[in-house]
Amino acid sequence: MKALTYYIKANPRYSIVTFLFVSSVAFCIFAPRLLDIEPFSKYSVQITVGYWLVGLIFLMLHKFRYMLLSFACSATMCLFLQIFITPSTTPTASVTQEPIIKIGQFNLGDSKSNPNETLRAIKKTNADIISLQEVSFDWYKQIEDSLKENYPYHCKLDNADIYSIDIYSRYPFERCDTILCSSVPILALRFRNNYIGGQFFIISTYIAPPLYKMALQVGKMQLDSISDYCVRQKSPAIILGDYNLHTTSPQIMYFREKAHIIDSRKGYRLERDDGHISLFDIPTDYIFHSPHFNCISFKTVDGPSREHLGIYGEYQINADSIKRPTTFKEGGFLIPKKNKMKK
């Protein structure tokens, strides 16, 4: 202890920098897990890059102790982020002969463009199943007129708040269930496809921004409800929505582990699919899938005004995980004999 005190007195500037750097790393890693606060942890990737750049500056200035300190902090953050790269974000699967299911997840609440232009951008993705969130009453008529021809099957929650959800599908579904969690709806659609030997689920929900502790608790309960539902069903599932939680949050990590699902987003990139660099755009929307599926393509979708509109993924069944019947209809999807739609 005396030696440490003597070293701090002999090197006050370096000691202060060391304290600030090490404290910031510890705060990013442990604060969300111990204190349920995430002021800086969502910028973990940017902070990691920042330490590395600061280390290069110290190298050019021949400040080797500061350089080693910066590189050590950057390396520590890299080890921390490695947890979120594997095993949940595995390399993109190769395309096989299996049928492809194309899924789109879009949030209309932040759309800054003309509704018709926004809907054209959504239709341009050519998704088979479209999930729309934060759908206000002003959008309903335009959405129905734009999508009903190509997407004859749909299920929606007519909420006059941020939790309103519309799902449009080219494929018929057997059932549309609403699961309530603290009065917050979760929409679950059950499809039946003979090609995969049974049923699979599309589950969509919106989680409010965790601006206060109660909102964070409700979000955790929503994720727990989805996890329990997936575990009970034991069927292929695709879970999607705008969760307002960043990739490195403990809630998302625990959700993936409990539900046994995989994130379609492969790591984190500062460059968007259109080549635009966005340093502080933190992804909070997700398309997760059970191991029964392989994700063969994933991309972000921007609106006409370059605002973030949603995400899009393509999926094929993992042939090793499915027992198929010997015969099936063309396309695999069965049309229900009763009602095609349940609102």
XYZ file of C-alpha atoms in Angstrom, residues 109-326:
218
model
C -42.914 5.705 -35.394
C -39.679 7.354 -36.544
C -40.571 7.634 -40.219
C -39.877 11.128 -41.513
C -40.942 10.453 -45.084
C -44.239 10.567 -46.898
C -46.279 7.461 -45.929
C -46.591 6.341 -49.547
C -42.824 6.573 -50.053
C -42.215 4.690 -46.806
C -44.578 1.896 -47.826
C -42.906 1.677 -51.239
C -39.552 1.222 -49.480
C -41.073 -1.575 -47.387
C -42.618 -3.313 -50.398
C -39.326 -3.026 -52.261
C -37.763 -5.506 -49.816
C -40.126 -8.160 -51.234
C -40.482 -9.751 -47.790
C -42.871 -12.680 -47.382
C -43.876 -11.638 -43.848
C -43.876 -7.991 -42.724
C -44.098 -6.834 -39.116
C -45.038 -3.163 -38.627
C -44.767 -1.512 -35.210
C -45.873 1.835 -33.756
C -48.679 1.948 -36.312
C -50.887 4.985 -35.707
C -54.485 5.238 -36.891
C -53.327 7.605 -39.639
C -51.425 4.742 -41.237
C -54.104 2.043 -41.233
C -55.943 2.959 -44.420
C -52.770 3.559 -46.425
C -51.151 0.340 -45.188
C -54.186 -1.746 -46.053
C -54.538 -0.216 -49.522
C -50.829 -0.695 -50.226
C -50.298 -4.219 -48.893
C -53.575 -6.136 -49.052
C -53.134 -7.212 -52.685
C -49.765 -8.928 -52.157
C -50.287 -9.788 -48.484
C -53.812 -11.201 -48.141
C -53.302 -12.557 -44.617
C -52.827 -10.196 -41.727
C -53.291 -9.814 -37.999
C -53.177 -6.544 -36.083
C -53.466 -4.959 -32.669
C -55.585 -1.814 -32.847
C -53.904 -0.002 -29.988
C -53.825 3.785 -29.980
C -50.313 3.805 -28.542
C -46.745 2.705 -29.239
C -47.649 -0.970 -28.811
C -49.769 -1.213 -31.975
C -48.544 -3.998 -34.272
C -49.555 -5.131 -37.770
C -48.291 -8.335 -39.363
C -48.902 -8.929 -43.075
C -48.144 -12.270 -44.710
C -48.198 -13.896 -48.109
C -48.636 -17.217 -46.346
C -51.789 -18.292 -44.501
C -51.462 -18.767 -40.774
C -53.468 -21.044 -38.529
C -53.744 -18.836 -35.491
C -53.044 -15.334 -34.225
C -52.658 -15.075 -30.447
C -52.217 -12.031 -28.238
C -50.153 -12.580 -25.097
C -50.507 -9.860 -22.470
C -47.613 -9.023 -20.178
C -48.396 -6.181 -17.737
C -51.008 -4.971 -20.253
C -48.346 -4.930 -22.988
C -49.297 -7.097 -26.007
C -47.130 -9.716 -27.668
C -48.381 -10.979 -31.025
C -47.748 -14.641 -31.892
C -48.692 -16.132 -35.277
C -48.662 -19.868 -35.851
C -47.943 -21.127 -39.345
C -48.083 -24.719 -40.466
C -45.711 -25.864 -43.176
C -45.508 -29.502 -44.212
C -42.054 -28.977 -45.643
C -40.595 -28.429 -42.182
C -42.676 -31.212 -40.714
C -45.030 -29.078 -38.608
C -45.617 -25.619 -37.238
C -43.465 -22.558 -36.748
C -44.099 -19.230 -35.039
C -43.602 -15.546 -35.770
C -43.538 -13.535 -32.525
C -43.561 -9.740 -32.526
C -43.518 -7.220 -29.691
C -42.425 -3.652 -28.999
C -40.493 -2.748 -25.858
C -40.703 0.846 -24.658
C -37.433 2.755 -24.162
C -36.038 2.055 -20.660
C -36.141 5.706 -19.600
C -37.018 4.781 -16.024
C -36.690 1.679 -13.864
C -40.313 0.540 -14.202
C -40.060 0.561 -18.012
C -36.902 -1.554 -17.777
C -38.694 -4.047 -15.514
C -41.670 -4.300 -17.890
C -39.258 -4.898 -20.780
C -37.611 -7.729 -18.858
C -41.028 -9.273 -18.204
C -41.878 -9.102 -21.912
C -38.656 -10.899 -22.826
C -39.279 -13.515 -20.118
C -42.800 -14.116 -21.446
C -41.476 -14.662 -24.974
C -38.740 -16.962 -23.670
C -41.232 -19.075 -21.729
C -43.534 -19.234 -24.755
C -40.716 -20.423 -27.027
C -39.569 -23.044 -24.530
C -43.121 -24.383 -24.137
C -43.800 -24.588 -27.868
C -40.502 -26.320 -28.753
C -41.103 -25.362 -32.380
C -39.152 -23.340 -34.947
C -39.641 -19.649 -34.230
C -38.633 -16.216 -35.482
C -38.841 -13.469 -32.861
C -38.680 -9.868 -33.981
C -39.341 -6.340 -32.841
C -37.960 -3.001 -31.780
C -36.677 -3.676 -28.259
C -34.935 -0.353 -27.528
C -32.117 -2.364 -25.948
C -28.646 -2.463 -27.428
C -26.838 -5.661 -28.371
C -24.510 -5.662 -25.356
C -27.276 -5.145 -22.777
C -27.567 -7.924 -20.169
C -31.296 -8.187 -20.903
C -30.679 -9.154 -24.532
C -27.898 -11.560 -23.602
C -30.044 -13.301 -20.971
C -32.981 -13.411 -23.399
C -30.901 -15.185 -26.054
C -29.637 -17.731 -23.563
C -33.006 -18.471 -21.969
C -34.956 -18.728 -25.245
C -32.125 -20.586 -27.053
C -32.236 -18.204 -30.006
C -29.703 -16.665 -32.386
C -29.321 -13.018 -33.378
C -29.514 -12.511 -37.143
C -27.258 -9.447 -36.910
C -23.635 -10.546 -37.359
C -21.648 -8.357 -35.008
C -21.705 -4.562 -35.203
C -20.731 -2.339 -38.118
C -20.315 1.424 -38.307
C -21.002 1.260 -42.062
C -24.590 0.806 -43.151
C -25.650 -1.296 -46.117
C -25.907 1.751 -48.382
C -22.294 2.710 -47.587
C -23.265 5.525 -45.221
C -21.103 5.756 -42.067
C -23.156 6.177 -38.901
C -20.949 6.400 -35.822
C -23.616 6.702 -33.131
C -26.561 4.775 -34.569
C -26.990 1.957 -32.066
C -29.097 -0.974 -33.361
C -32.041 -1.753 -31.092
C -34.283 -3.737 -33.465
C -33.823 -7.454 -33.867
C -34.799 -10.570 -35.759
C -33.910 -13.604 -33.657
C -34.398 -17.156 -34.842
C -34.357 -20.575 -33.249
C -31.624 -23.067 -34.253
C -34.184 -24.710 -36.551
C -33.474 -21.879 -39.026
C -30.330 -20.638 -40.752
C -30.001 -16.925 -41.535
C -28.574 -16.577 -45.048
C -28.944 -12.795 -45.424
C -29.483 -9.801 -43.157
C -29.509 -6.068 -43.827
C -30.817 -2.749 -42.521
C -33.503 -0.860 -44.420
C -33.538 2.944 -44.612
C -36.470 5.154 -45.462
C -36.527 7.607 -48.372
C -35.101 10.335 -46.082
C -32.208 8.074 -44.977
C -33.803 7.502 -41.578
C -33.572 4.000 -40.153
C -36.788 2.208 -41.063
C -36.182 -1.415 -40.125
C -34.353 -4.663 -40.842
C -34.738 -7.561 -43.254
C -33.580 -11.176 -43.122
C -33.785 -14.331 -45.221
C -34.039 -17.734 -43.582
C -33.869 -21.375 -44.558
C -34.780 -24.342 -42.463
C -31.863 -26.213 -40.916
C -32.434 -29.617 -42.500
C -30.620 -31.438 -39.695
C -33.077 -30.153 -37.082
C -36.352 -31.060 -38.825
C -38.114 -34.369 -39.406
C -40.168 -34.029 -42.575
C -43.083 -36.076 -43.864
C -42.576 -37.987 -47.084
